[in-house]
Short mmCIF file of C-alpha atoms in Angstrom, two decimals:
data_model
loop_
_atom_site.label_atom_id
_atom_site.label_comp_id
_atom_site.label_asym_id
_atom_site.label_seq_id
_atom_site.Cartn_x
_atom_site.Cartn_y
_atom_site.Cartn_z
CA MET A 38 -170.96 -23.46 29.21
CA THR A 39 -170.04 -25.29 32.42
CA PRO A 40 -171.47 -28.83 32.47
CA PRO A 41 -173.89 -29.83 35.25
CA HIS A 42 -172.36 -31.35 38.37
CA PRO A 43 -172.57 -35.18 38.31
CA ASP A 44 -174.63 -35.29 41.54
CA PRO A 45 -177.72 -33.37 40.33
CA LEU A 46 -177.37 -35.04 36.92
CA ALA A 47 -177.56 -38.46 38.58
CA ARG A 48 -180.97 -37.66 40.09
CA ALA A 49 -182.34 -35.53 37.24
CA ARG A 50 -185.56 -36.40 35.45
CA LEU A 51 -185.39 -36.95 31.70
CA LEU A 52 -188.13 -35.01 29.89
CA THR A 53 -188.79 -35.03 26.16
CA SER A 54 -190.81 -32.86 23.81
CA PRO A 55 -193.86 -34.40 22.08
CA SER A 56 -192.01 -33.74 18.80
CA VAL A 57 -189.32 -36.32 19.67
CA SER A 58 -190.12 -39.66 18.03
CA PRO A 59 -190.75 -42.78 20.15
CA ALA A 60 -187.67 -44.43 18.62
CA VAL A 61 -185.47 -41.55 19.77
CA VAL A 62 -187.07 -41.50 23.21
CA HIS A 63 -186.28 -45.20 23.57
CA GLU A 64 -182.62 -44.52 22.74
CA LEU A 65 -182.47 -41.58 25.16
CA GLU A 66 -183.75 -43.85 27.92
CA ARG A 67 -181.06 -46.39 27.07
CA ILE A 68 -178.31 -43.77 27.14
CA THR A 69 -179.37 -42.13 30.40
CA GLY A 70 -180.57 -45.28 32.16
CA ARG A 71 -183.86 -43.69 33.24
CA PRO A 72 -187.42 -43.39 31.91
CA ALA A 73 -188.45 -40.33 29.93
CA GLY A 74 -191.50 -38.26 30.75
CA PRO A 75 -193.50 -35.50 29.04
CA PRO A 76 -192.84 -31.81 29.79
CA ASP A 77 -195.58 -31.70 32.44
CA ALA A 78 -194.01 -34.55 34.46
CA LEU A 79 -192.08 -32.24 36.79
CA ALA A 80 -193.02 -33.71 40.18
CA PRO A 81 -191.45 -33.66 42.71
CA PRO A 82 -191.09 -29.87 42.44
CA ASP A 83 -187.51 -29.72 43.71
CA ARG A 84 -186.07 -32.31 41.31
CA PRO A 85 -183.72 -31.12 38.53
CA PHE A 86 -184.34 -32.21 34.95
CA VAL A 87 -182.79 -32.64 31.52
CA TYR A 88 -184.98 -31.73 28.55
CA VAL A 89 -184.65 -32.86 24.94
CA GLY A 90 -186.74 -31.15 22.28
CA ASP A 91 -187.13 -28.54 19.59
CA THR A 92 -188.38 -25.65 21.73
CA LEU A 93 -188.18 -24.84 25.43
CA PRO A 94 -191.59 -23.97 26.92
CA GLU A 95 -191.65 -20.96 29.22
CA GLU A 96 -192.66 -23.10 32.22
CA LEU A 97 -189.46 -25.11 31.81
CA ARG A 98 -187.19 -22.06 31.92
CA THR A 99 -186.53 -22.57 35.61
CA PRO A 100 -183.44 -22.95 37.82
CA ARG A 101 -184.20 -26.70 37.88
CA LEU A 102 -183.25 -27.02 34.21
CA LEU A 103 -179.78 -28.55 34.21
CA TRP A 104 -179.44 -29.07 30.50
CA PHE A 105 -181.45 -28.62 27.30
CA HIS A 106 -180.42 -30.62 24.24
CA SER A 107 -181.88 -29.19 21.05
CA VAL A 108 -182.83 -31.64 18.31
CA ASN A 109 -181.97 -28.86 15.83
CA ALA A 110 -178.65 -27.30 14.89
CA GLY A 111 -179.83 -23.69 15.07
CA THR A 112 -180.48 -22.23 18.51
CA ASP A 113 -181.26 -18.60 17.61
CA ALA A 114 -185.02 -19.02 18.13
CA LEU A 115 -184.45 -20.66 21.53
CA LEU A 116 -182.25 -17.81 22.72
CA ALA A 117 -184.51 -15.12 21.27
CA ALA A 118 -187.56 -16.48 23.14
CA GLY A 119 -186.38 -15.09 26.49
CA PRO A 120 -183.52 -15.03 29.01
CA TRP A 121 -181.69 -18.33 29.15
CA PRO A 122 -181.92 -20.00 32.60
CA GLU A 123 -178.76 -19.18 34.50
CA GLY A 124 -176.34 -22.08 34.68
CA ALA A 125 -178.30 -24.33 32.30
CA LEU A 126 -176.25 -26.10 29.65
CA LEU A 127 -177.43 -25.81 26.04
CA THR A 128 -176.28 -28.32 23.44
CA ARG A 129 -177.41 -28.86 19.87
CA THR A 130 -177.68 -31.55 17.22
CA VAL A 131 -175.38 -31.37 14.22
CA GLY A 132 -174.94 -35.03 13.26
CA ARG A 133 -174.11 -35.41 9.58
CA MET A 134 -175.64 -32.04 8.72
CA GLY A 135 -172.32 -30.69 7.45
CA GLU A 136 -172.06 -33.57 5.00
CA ARG A 137 -175.65 -33.11 3.83
CA ILE A 138 -175.30 -29.36 3.37
CA ALA A 139 -171.97 -29.82 1.58
CA GLN A 140 -173.60 -32.20 -0.91
CA TYR A 141 -176.51 -29.78 -1.39
CA THR A 142 -174.10 -26.93 -2.12
CA LEU A 143 -172.00 -28.97 -4.52
CA THR A 144 -175.16 -30.18 -6.30
CA TRP A 145 -176.26 -26.64 -7.14
CA ILE A 146 -172.75 -25.56 -8.11
CA LEU A 147 -172.34 -28.47 -10.55
CA ALA A 148 -175.90 -28.01 -11.84
CA GLU A 149 -175.04 -24.44 -12.69
CA CYS A 150 -171.76 -25.44 -14.34
CA GLN A 151 -173.61 -27.95 -16.54
CA SER A 152 -176.54 -25.59 -17.31
CA VAL A 153 -179.01 -28.03 -15.73
CA PRO A 154 -181.75 -25.40 -15.13
CA GLU A 155 -181.51 -24.26 -18.74
CA HIS A 156 -181.58 -27.84 -20.06
CA ALA A 157 -184.67 -28.54 -17.95
CA ALA A 158 -186.35 -25.44 -19.34
CA GLN A 159 -185.48 -26.51 -22.91
CA HIS A 160 -186.88 -29.96 -22.28
CA SER A 161 -190.20 -28.47 -21.19
CA ARG A 162 -190.32 -26.66 -24.55
CA SER A 163 -189.20 -29.73 -26.59
CA GLU A 164 -186.26 -27.62 -27.71
CA TRP A 165 -182.91 -29.06 -28.89
CA ARG A 166 -180.06 -26.57 -28.52
CA ARG A 167 -176.52 -26.99 -27.24
CA LEU A 168 -175.76 -25.06 -24.08
CA PRO A 169 -172.34 -24.09 -22.71
CA SER A 170 -170.78 -25.71 -19.66
CA GLU A 171 -167.94 -24.65 -17.40
CA LEU A 172 -165.52 -26.38 -15.07
CA ALA A 173 -165.79 -25.82 -11.34
CA ALA A 174 -162.12 -26.71 -10.94
CA GLY A 175 -159.85 -23.70 -10.54
CA GLN A 176 -162.65 -21.31 -9.62
CA THR A 177 -163.11 -19.69 -6.22
CA ALA A 178 -165.77 -20.25 -3.58
CA VAL A 179 -165.95 -17.90 -0.60
CA VAL A 180 -167.56 -19.63 2.40
CA HIS A 181 -168.78 -17.44 5.23
CA GLY A 182 -168.59 -19.42 8.46
CA THR A 183 -165.64 -21.69 9.24
CA GLY A 184 -167.24 -24.01 11.79
CA ARG A 185 -168.39 -27.60 11.30
CA VAL A 186 -170.77 -26.91 8.43
CA GLY A 187 -168.58 -24.36 6.66
CA SER A 188 -165.57 -26.65 6.87
CA ALA A 189 -167.57 -29.57 5.46
CA VAL A 190 -168.76 -27.44 2.54
CA ALA A 191 -165.25 -26.16 1.85
CA GLY A 192 -163.75 -29.65 2.09
CA LEU A 193 -166.10 -31.12 -0.52
CA LEU A 194 -165.62 -28.18 -2.89
CA ARG A 195 -161.86 -28.36 -2.45
CA ALA A 196 -162.00 -32.07 -3.38
CA CYS A 197 -163.37 -30.86 -6.73
CA SER A 198 -160.36 -28.53 -7.11
CA VAL A 199 -162.35 -25.41 -6.22
CA ARG A 200 -160.26 -22.79 -4.39
CA THR A 201 -161.85 -22.20 -0.98
CA VAL A 202 -161.62 -18.97 0.98
CA GLY A 203 -163.20 -18.88 4.43
CA VAL A 204 -164.51 -15.75 6.12
CA GLY A 205 -164.49 -15.74 9.93
CA ARG A 206 -164.98 -13.23 12.72
CA SER A 207 -162.21 -14.46 15.02
CA PRO A 208 -158.53 -15.04 14.18
CA ARG A 209 -157.79 -18.75 14.13
CA ALA A 210 -155.70 -21.38 12.40
CA VAL A 211 -156.95 -22.23 8.91
CA PRO A 212 -159.57 -24.97 9.43
CA GLU A 213 -159.51 -28.16 7.40
CA GLY A 214 -161.02 -27.73 3.95
CA PHE A 215 -159.96 -24.12 3.41
CA ASP A 216 -157.05 -22.80 1.37
CA ARG A 217 -157.08 -19.63 3.46
CA VAL A 218 -159.27 -17.62 5.82
CA VAL A 219 -159.79 -13.85 5.84
CA PRO A 220 -161.38 -11.66 8.54
CA ALA A 221 -164.97 -10.53 8.13
CA GLY A 222 -165.21 -6.85 7.27
CA SER A 223 -161.64 -6.63 5.98
CA GLU A 224 -160.29 -5.50 2.63
CA ALA A 225 -159.22 -9.12 2.14
CA GLU A 226 -162.86 -10.21 2.37
CA ARG A 227 -163.90 -7.57 -0.13
CA ALA A 228 -161.18 -8.72 -2.54
CA ALA A 229 -162.25 -12.36 -2.10
CA LEU A 230 -165.88 -11.47 -2.88
CA ALA A 231 -164.78 -9.73 -6.08
CA GLU A 232 -162.88 -12.87 -7.13
CA ALA A 233 -165.56 -15.39 -6.13
CA ARG A 234 -167.54 -17.48 -8.57
CA TRP A 235 -169.67 -18.71 -5.66
CA VAL A 236 -170.38 -17.17 -2.27
CA VAL A 237 -171.79 -19.59 0.30
CA SER A 238 -173.22 -18.57 3.66
CA THR A 239 -173.29 -21.06 6.53
CA LEU A 240 -173.66 -18.33 9.18
CA PRO A 241 -175.79 -18.75 12.31
CA LEU A 242 -178.16 -15.94 13.26
CA THR A 243 -176.83 -13.72 16.04
CA GLY A 244 -176.92 -10.02 16.81
CA ALA A 245 -173.67 -9.69 14.84
CA THR A 246 -174.85 -11.57 11.74
CA GLU A 247 -178.36 -10.17 11.21
CA HIS A 248 -178.39 -8.56 7.72
CA PHE A 249 -174.70 -9.45 7.42
CA PHE A 250 -175.13 -9.74 3.65
CA ASP A 251 -176.01 -6.15 2.85
CA ASP A 252 -175.61 -3.72 -0.04
CA ALA A 253 -171.88 -3.39 0.58
CA ARG A 254 -171.16 -7.12 0.41
CA PHE A 255 -173.41 -7.79 -2.56
CA SER A 256 -171.94 -4.78 -4.40
CA ALA A 257 -168.44 -6.20 -3.85
CA MET A 258 -169.37 -9.30 -5.86
CA ARG A 259 -168.68 -9.45 -9.59
CA GLY A 260 -171.31 -11.87 -10.88
CA ALA A 261 -171.01 -14.52 -8.16
CA THR A 262 -173.78 -16.99 -7.43
CA PHE A 263 -174.98 -16.65 -3.82
CA VAL A 264 -175.97 -19.79 -1.87
CA ASN A 265 -177.50 -19.43 1.60
CA VAL A 266 -177.59 -22.56 3.75
CA GLY A 267 -177.22 -20.71 7.07
CA ARG A 268 -180.02 -18.51 8.36
CA GLY A 269 -182.42 -16.40 6.32
CA ALA A 270 -182.22 -13.25 8.43
CA THR A 271 -178.47 -12.98 7.81
CA VAL A 272 -179.45 -11.60 4.39
CA ASP A 273 -180.90 -8.19 3.64
CA MET A 274 -183.41 -9.41 1.06
CA ALA A 275 -183.91 -5.95 -0.46
CA ALA A 276 -180.14 -5.70 -1.00
CA LEU A 277 -180.11 -9.15 -2.62
CA GLU A 278 -182.95 -8.19 -4.94
CA THR A 279 -181.07 -5.04 -5.99
CA ALA A 280 -177.91 -7.08 -6.61
CA LEU A 281 -179.76 -9.64 -8.73
CA HIS A 282 -181.32 -6.93 -10.87
CA GLY A 283 -178.00 -5.10 -11.13
CA GLY A 284 -175.94 -8.19 -11.97
CA SER A 285 -173.41 -8.20 -9.13
CA VAL A 286 -175.13 -11.44 -8.08
CA ARG A 287 -175.60 -13.81 -11.03
CA ARG A 288 -177.99 -16.25 -9.35
CA ALA A 289 -179.22 -17.11 -5.86
CA VAL A 290 -179.98 -20.46 -4.24
CA LEU A 291 -181.80 -19.90 -0.96
CA ASP A 292 -182.50 -22.80 1.35
CA VAL A 293 -183.53 -20.39 4.11
CA LEU A 294 -185.55 -17.17 4.28
CA PRO A 295 -186.12 -14.55 7.00
CA ASP A 296 -189.77 -15.60 7.31
CA GLU A 297 -190.57 -19.31 7.06
CA PRO A 298 -192.57 -20.88 5.64
CA ALA A 299 -192.77 -18.39 2.81
CA GLY A 300 -196.33 -17.67 1.74
CA PRO A 301 -197.39 -17.24 -1.90
CA ALA A 302 -197.18 -13.44 -1.57
CA ASP A 303 -193.57 -13.43 -0.33
CA ARG A 304 -191.39 -11.33 -2.67
CA ALA A 305 -188.67 -13.99 -2.49
CA TRP A 306 -190.63 -16.16 -4.94
CA ARG A 307 -190.33 -13.42 -7.56
CA LEU A 308 -186.61 -12.78 -7.30
CA PRO A 309 -184.96 -13.19 -10.73
CA ARG A 310 -182.69 -16.20 -11.33
CA THR A 311 -183.39 -17.57 -7.85
CA VAL A 312 -184.30 -21.02 -6.54
CA ILE A 313 -185.82 -21.56 -3.08
CA THR A 314 -185.63 -25.03 -1.52
CA SER A 315 -187.73 -24.74 1.65
CA HIS A 316 -185.10 -25.32 4.37
CA SER A 317 -184.24 -28.84 3.25
CA ALA A 318 -180.46 -28.79 2.76
CA GLY A 319 -179.59 -30.29 6.14
CA ILE A 320 -182.63 -32.04 7.58
CA THR A 321 -181.81 -33.66 10.92
CA ALA A 322 -182.33 -37.43 11.11
CA ASP A 323 -183.25 -39.40 14.24
CA GLU A 324 -179.83 -41.05 14.30
CA ASP A 325 -178.23 -37.58 14.41
CA VAL A 326 -180.16 -36.68 17.56
CA VAL A 327 -179.26 -39.96 19.26
CA SER A 328 -175.56 -39.92 18.38
CA ASP A 329 -175.05 -36.28 19.34
CA PHE A 330 -176.98 -36.58 22.60
CA GLU A 331 -174.99 -39.67 23.51
CA SER A 332 -171.66 -37.91 22.91
CA CYS A 333 -172.85 -34.93 24.98
CA TRP A 334 -174.10 -37.21 27.77
CA GLN A 335 -170.76 -38.98 27.94
CA ALA A 336 -168.90 -35.68 28.13
CA VAL A 337 -171.18 -34.29 30.85
CA ALA A 338 -170.99 -37.52 32.87
CA GLU A 339 -167.19 -37.15 32.80
CA GLY A 340 -167.35 -33.51 33.88
CA ARG A 341 -166.37 -32.15 30.46
CA THR A 342 -168.06 -29.45 28.42
CA PRO A 343 -169.49 -31.11 25.27
CA ALA A 344 -168.09 -30.09 21.90
CA LEU A 345 -171.68 -29.29 20.86
CA ALA A 346 -172.25 -26.85 23.74
CA VAL A 347 -173.59 -23.43 22.75
CA ASP A 348 -172.22 -20.21 24.23
CA THR A 349 -175.59 -18.63 25.09
CA ARG A 350 -174.07 -15.15 25.20
CA ARG A 351 -172.63 -15.38 21.68
CA GLY A 352 -175.50 -17.44 20.27
CA TYR A 353 -173.42 -20.28 18.80
#
Protein backbone atom coordinates (compact mmCIF):
# COMPACT_ATOMS: atom_id res chain seq x y z
CA MET A 1 0.00 0.00 0.00
CA THR A 2 2.96 2.31 -0.58
CA PRO A 3 1.96 5.41 -2.57
CA PRO A 4 3.64 6.09 -5.94
CA HIS A 5 6.76 8.24 -5.87
CA PRO A 6 5.98 11.89 -6.76
CA ASP A 7 8.34 11.84 -9.77
CA PRO A 8 6.59 9.14 -11.85
CA LEU A 9 3.23 10.48 -10.68
CA ALA A 10 4.12 13.92 -12.06
CA ARG A 11 4.61 12.50 -15.57
CA ALA A 12 1.90 9.84 -15.47
CA ARG A 13 -0.92 9.74 -17.99
CA LEU A 14 -4.47 9.92 -16.66
CA LEU A 15 -6.67 7.22 -18.22
CA THR A 16 -10.36 6.70 -17.57
CA SER A 17 -12.81 3.89 -18.23
CA PRO A 18 -15.64 4.49 -20.73
CA SER A 19 -18.02 3.96 -17.80
CA VAL A 20 -16.82 7.16 -16.10
CA SER A 21 -19.19 10.03 -16.90
CA PRO A 22 -17.93 13.12 -18.78
CA ALA A 23 -18.71 15.28 -15.73
CA VAL A 24 -16.45 13.13 -13.55
CA VAL A 25 -13.71 13.06 -16.19
CA HIS A 26 -13.78 16.86 -16.27
CA GLU A 27 -13.31 16.98 -12.49
CA LEU A 28 -10.49 14.41 -12.62
CA GLU A 29 -8.70 16.59 -15.17
CA ARG A 30 -9.10 19.59 -12.87
CA ILE A 31 -7.74 17.70 -9.87
CA THR A 32 -4.72 16.21 -11.64
CA GLY A 33 -4.00 19.15 -13.93
CA ARG A 34 -3.73 16.96 -17.04
CA PRO A 35 -6.01 15.70 -19.81
CA ALA A 36 -7.66 12.30 -19.52
CA GLY A 37 -7.47 9.67 -22.22
CA PRO A 38 -9.21 6.36 -22.97
CA PRO A 39 -7.66 3.02 -21.92
CA ASP A 40 -6.01 2.54 -25.33
CA ALA A 41 -4.13 5.87 -25.10
CA LEU A 42 -0.96 4.33 -23.69
CA ALA A 43 1.67 5.88 -25.97
CA PRO A 44 4.53 6.45 -25.37
CA PRO A 45 5.05 2.85 -24.25
CA ASP A 46 7.36 3.67 -21.35
CA ARG A 47 5.12 6.27 -19.68
CA PRO A 48 3.44 5.38 -16.36
CA PHE A 49 -0.28 5.92 -15.92
CA VAL A 50 -3.09 6.35 -13.40
CA TYR A 51 -6.38 4.65 -14.25
CA VAL A 52 -9.85 5.45 -12.92
CA GLY A 53 -12.69 3.04 -13.64
CA ASP A 54 -14.87 0.14 -12.59
CA THR A 55 -12.75 -2.72 -13.94
CA LEU A 56 -9.09 -3.08 -14.85
CA PRO A 57 -8.60 -4.57 -18.34
CA GLU A 58 -5.94 -7.25 -18.61
CA GLU A 59 -3.82 -5.11 -20.96
CA LEU A 60 -3.57 -2.46 -18.25
CA ARG A 61 -2.23 -4.87 -15.62
CA THR A 62 1.34 -3.85 -16.36
CA PRO A 63 4.29 -2.53 -14.32
CA ARG A 64 3.46 0.92 -15.75
CA LEU A 65 0.26 1.08 -13.69
CA LEU A 66 1.07 3.37 -10.78
CA TRP A 67 -2.39 3.57 -9.30
CA PHE A 68 -5.92 2.34 -9.98
CA HIS A 69 -8.81 4.20 -8.38
CA SER A 70 -12.00 2.15 -8.38
CA VAL A 71 -15.28 4.01 -8.78
CA ASN A 72 -16.85 1.28 -6.62
CA ALA A 73 -16.43 0.44 -2.95
CA GLY A 74 -16.00 -3.30 -3.42
CA THR A 75 -12.73 -4.51 -4.92
CA ASP A 76 -13.18 -8.30 -4.65
CA ALA A 77 -13.93 -8.72 -8.38
CA LEU A 78 -10.86 -6.65 -9.30
CA LEU A 79 -8.57 -8.77 -7.16
CA ALA A 80 -10.16 -12.05 -8.24
CA ALA A 81 -9.59 -11.25 -11.94
CA GLY A 82 -5.85 -11.97 -11.73
CA PRO A 83 -2.60 -11.11 -9.94
CA TRP A 84 -2.48 -7.47 -8.91
CA PRO A 85 0.39 -5.56 -10.60
CA GLU A 86 3.29 -5.42 -8.18
CA GLY A 87 3.70 -2.03 -6.55
CA ALA A 88 0.47 -0.56 -7.98
CA LEU A 89 -1.68 1.36 -5.52
CA LEU A 90 -5.37 0.43 -5.33
CA THR A 91 -7.88 2.86 -3.86
CA ARG A 92 -11.67 2.75 -3.79
CA THR A 93 -14.70 5.02 -3.64
CA VAL A 94 -16.76 5.07 -0.47
CA GLY A 95 -18.15 8.62 -0.43
CA ARG A 96 -21.41 8.80 1.52
CA MET A 97 -22.09 5.09 1.03
CA GLY A 98 -22.03 4.44 4.77
CA GLU A 99 -24.74 7.03 5.31
CA ARG A 100 -26.86 5.62 2.48
CA ILE A 101 -26.53 2.03 3.66
CA ALA A 102 -27.25 3.07 7.25
CA GLN A 103 -30.50 4.74 6.15
CA TYR A 104 -31.43 1.68 4.08
CA THR A 105 -30.87 -0.59 7.08
CA LEU A 106 -32.83 1.62 9.45
CA THR A 107 -35.67 1.87 6.91
CA TRP A 108 -36.18 -1.90 6.85
CA ILE A 109 -35.82 -2.22 10.61
CA LEU A 110 -38.48 0.44 11.27
CA ALA A 111 -40.71 -0.97 8.52
CA GLU A 112 -40.61 -4.31 10.26
CA CYS A 113 -41.32 -2.75 13.66
CA GLN A 114 -44.38 -0.98 12.23
CA SER A 115 -45.60 -4.02 10.23
CA VAL A 116 -45.30 -2.08 6.96
CA PRO A 117 -45.13 -5.20 4.72
CA GLU A 118 -48.24 -6.62 6.38
CA HIS A 119 -50.11 -3.30 6.10
CA ALA A 120 -49.22 -3.13 2.40
CA ALA A 121 -50.50 -6.67 1.90
CA GLN A 122 -53.76 -5.80 3.71
CA HIS A 123 -54.19 -2.72 1.57
CA SER A 124 -53.94 -4.83 -1.59
CA ARG A 125 -56.81 -6.95 -0.22
CA SER A 126 -58.90 -3.93 0.93
CA GLU A 127 -58.68 -5.39 4.41
CA TRP A 128 -58.99 -3.34 7.64
CA ARG A 129 -57.33 -5.04 10.60
CA ARG A 130 -55.12 -3.68 13.35
CA LEU A 131 -51.60 -5.04 13.35
CA PRO A 132 -49.09 -5.04 16.21
CA SER A 133 -46.04 -2.80 16.31
CA GLU A 134 -42.87 -2.93 18.37
CA LEU A 135 -40.24 -0.45 19.49
CA ALA A 136 -36.74 -0.67 18.08
CA ALA A 137 -35.38 1.08 21.16
CA GLY A 138 -33.79 -1.25 23.67
CA GLN A 139 -33.38 -4.12 21.23
CA THR A 140 -30.05 -5.45 19.95
CA ALA A 141 -28.50 -5.26 16.50
CA VAL A 142 -25.37 -7.26 15.77
CA VAL A 143 -23.36 -5.67 12.95
CA HIS A 144 -20.71 -7.77 11.27
CA GLY A 145 -17.97 -5.48 9.97
CA THR A 146 -16.72 -2.52 12.00
CA GLY A 147 -15.24 -0.38 9.23
CA ARG A 148 -16.68 2.76 7.67
CA VAL A 149 -19.98 1.24 6.58
CA GLY A 150 -20.51 -0.89 9.67
CA SER A 151 -19.78 2.05 11.95
CA ALA A 152 -22.23 4.26 10.04
CA VAL A 153 -24.95 1.62 10.32
CA ALA A 154 -24.29 1.14 14.04
CA GLY A 155 -24.21 4.89 14.69
CA LEU A 156 -27.63 5.49 13.13
CA LEU A 157 -29.19 2.52 14.93
CA ARG A 158 -27.65 3.62 18.21
CA ALA A 159 -29.20 7.07 17.71
CA CYS A 160 -32.56 5.24 17.81
CA SER A 161 -31.57 3.65 21.14
CA VAL A 162 -30.81 0.26 19.59
CA ARG A 163 -28.00 -1.60 21.38
CA THR A 164 -25.20 -2.19 18.88
CA VAL A 165 -22.74 -5.06 19.02
CA GLY A 166 -19.98 -5.16 16.41
CA VAL A 167 -18.26 -8.32 15.21
CA GLY A 168 -14.69 -7.93 13.95
CA ARG A 169 -11.79 -10.18 13.01
CA SER A 170 -9.00 -8.12 14.56
CA PRO A 171 -8.76 -6.78 18.13
CA ARG A 172 -9.22 -3.02 18.14
CA ALA A 173 -10.65 -0.17 20.16
CA VAL A 174 -14.44 0.00 20.04
CA PRO A 175 -15.25 2.09 16.92
CA GLU A 176 -17.68 4.98 17.07
CA GLY A 177 -21.29 3.85 16.93
CA PHE A 178 -20.85 0.55 18.77
CA ASP A 179 -21.63 -0.25 22.39
CA ARG A 180 -19.14 -3.11 22.24
CA VAL A 181 -17.25 -5.32 19.80
CA VAL A 182 -16.74 -9.08 20.02
CA PRO A 183 -14.32 -11.29 18.04
CA ALA A 184 -15.62 -13.27 15.08
CA GLY A 185 -15.85 -16.97 15.84
CA SER A 186 -15.92 -16.48 19.62
CA GLU A 187 -18.45 -17.61 22.20
CA ALA A 188 -19.20 -13.90 22.68
CA GLU A 189 -20.30 -13.67 19.04
CA ARG A 190 -22.50 -16.72 19.43
CA ALA A 191 -24.11 -15.23 22.54
CA ALA A 192 -24.67 -11.92 20.73
CA LEU A 193 -26.35 -13.70 17.81
CA ALA A 194 -28.71 -15.45 20.23
CA GLU A 195 -29.65 -12.08 21.75
CA ALA A 196 -29.98 -10.17 18.47
CA ARG A 197 -33.24 -8.86 17.08
CA TRP A 198 -31.38 -7.88 13.90
CA VAL A 199 -28.17 -9.18 12.38
CA VAL A 200 -26.62 -6.90 9.76
CA SER A 201 -23.74 -7.88 7.49
CA THR A 202 -21.51 -5.20 5.99
CA LEU A 203 -18.67 -7.65 5.26
CA PRO A 204 -16.48 -7.42 2.16
CA LEU A 205 -15.83 -10.60 0.18
CA THR A 206 -12.43 -12.14 0.87
CA GLY A 207 -11.10 -15.67 1.23
CA ALA A 208 -11.88 -15.43 4.94
CA THR A 209 -15.48 -14.20 4.56
CA GLU A 210 -16.81 -16.43 1.77
CA HIS A 211 -19.80 -18.35 3.22
CA PHE A 212 -19.10 -16.66 6.56
CA PHE A 213 -22.81 -16.87 7.39
CA ASP A 214 -23.20 -20.62 7.52
CA ASP A 215 -25.36 -23.18 9.32
CA ALA A 216 -23.57 -22.56 12.61
CA ARG A 217 -24.15 -18.80 12.63
CA PHE A 218 -27.74 -18.99 11.44
CA SER A 219 -28.49 -21.74 13.99
CA ALA A 220 -27.14 -19.49 16.75
CA MET A 221 -29.85 -16.92 16.01
CA ARG A 222 -33.15 -17.00 17.87
CA GLY A 223 -35.58 -15.40 15.44
CA ALA A 224 -33.41 -12.49 14.30
CA THR A 225 -34.01 -10.68 11.04
CA PHE A 226 -30.95 -10.92 8.77
CA VAL A 227 -29.97 -7.90 6.61
CA ASN A 228 -27.14 -8.26 4.09
CA VAL A 229 -25.70 -5.03 2.68
CA GLY A 230 -22.16 -6.40 2.25
CA ARG A 231 -21.44 -9.04 -0.36
CA GLY A 232 -23.72 -11.86 -1.49
CA ALA A 233 -21.13 -14.63 -1.43
CA THR A 234 -20.51 -14.09 2.29
CA VAL A 235 -23.77 -16.00 2.80
CA ASP A 236 -24.33 -19.71 2.35
CA MET A 237 -27.73 -19.39 0.70
CA ALA A 238 -28.70 -23.01 1.39
CA ALA A 239 -28.00 -22.42 5.09
CA LEU A 240 -30.10 -19.24 5.03
CA GLU A 241 -32.98 -21.08 3.38
CA THR A 242 -32.84 -23.78 6.05
CA ALA A 243 -32.80 -21.14 8.80
CA LEU A 244 -35.79 -19.31 7.33
CA HIS A 245 -37.81 -22.52 7.12
CA GLY A 246 -36.70 -23.54 10.61
CA GLY A 247 -37.39 -20.16 12.22
CA SER A 248 -33.96 -19.27 13.59
CA VAL A 249 -34.07 -16.43 11.04
CA ARG A 250 -37.38 -14.55 11.17
CA ARG A 251 -36.97 -12.57 7.94
CA ALA A 252 -34.24 -11.67 5.46
CA VAL A 253 -33.54 -8.44 3.58
CA LEU A 254 -30.94 -9.07 0.90
CA ASP A 255 -29.50 -6.19 -1.07
CA VAL A 256 -26.81 -8.48 -2.51
CA LEU A 257 -26.72 -12.05 -3.82
CA PRO A 258 -23.90 -14.44 -4.78
CA ASP A 259 -24.92 -14.24 -8.45
CA GLU A 260 -26.05 -10.87 -9.80
CA PRO A 261 -28.27 -9.96 -11.45
CA ALA A 262 -30.53 -12.71 -10.21
CA GLY A 263 -32.51 -14.35 -12.99
CA PRO A 264 -36.17 -15.38 -12.66
CA ALA A 265 -35.14 -18.97 -11.87
CA ASP A 266 -32.86 -18.01 -8.96
CA ARG A 267 -34.01 -19.78 -5.76
CA ALA A 268 -33.47 -16.55 -3.81
CA TRP A 269 -36.74 -15.16 -5.20
CA ARG A 270 -38.62 -18.01 -3.52
CA LEU A 271 -37.12 -17.73 -0.05
CA PRO A 272 -39.88 -17.30 2.55
CA ARG A 273 -40.27 -13.92 4.28
CA THR A 274 -37.47 -12.40 2.21
CA VAL A 275 -37.12 -9.15 0.28
CA ILE A 276 -34.46 -8.63 -2.40
CA THR A 277 -33.53 -5.06 -3.40
CA SER A 278 -31.18 -5.51 -6.36
CA HIS A 279 -27.92 -4.06 -4.96
CA SER A 280 -29.31 -0.57 -4.45
CA ALA A 281 -28.60 0.22 -0.78
CA GLY A 282 -25.42 2.22 -1.41
CA ILE A 283 -25.32 3.35 -5.02
CA THR A 284 -22.22 5.45 -5.71
CA ALA A 285 -22.86 8.99 -6.96
CA ASP A 286 -20.56 11.00 -9.24
CA GLU A 287 -19.74 13.40 -6.41
CA ASP A 288 -18.54 10.43 -4.32
CA VAL A 289 -16.03 9.44 -7.00
CA VAL A 290 -14.73 12.99 -7.36
CA SER A 291 -14.41 13.73 -3.64
CA ASP A 292 -12.72 10.42 -2.81
CA PHE A 293 -10.32 10.59 -5.76
CA GLU A 294 -9.39 14.15 -4.81
CA SER A 295 -8.62 13.16 -1.21
CA CYS A 296 -6.53 10.22 -2.45
CA TRP A 297 -4.71 12.41 -4.98
CA GLN A 298 -3.83 14.92 -2.29
CA ALA A 299 -2.49 12.19 -0.01
CA VAL A 300 -0.42 10.59 -2.78
CA ALA A 301 0.97 13.96 -3.89
CA GLU A 302 2.15 14.48 -0.30
CA GLY A 303 3.74 11.04 -0.13
CA ARG A 304 1.08 9.60 2.19
CA THR A 305 -0.89 6.39 1.82
CA PRO A 306 -4.56 7.34 1.26
CA ALA A 307 -7.10 6.33 3.89
CA LEU A 308 -9.05 4.61 1.08
CA ALA A 309 -6.11 2.41 0.03
CA VAL A 310 -6.85 -1.31 -0.23
CA ASP A 311 -4.48 -3.95 1.13
CA THR A 312 -4.45 -6.18 -1.97
CA ARG A 313 -3.26 -9.17 0.05
CA ARG A 314 -6.15 -8.98 2.52
CA GLY A 315 -8.71 -7.81 -0.03
CA TYR A 316 -9.94 -4.72 1.86
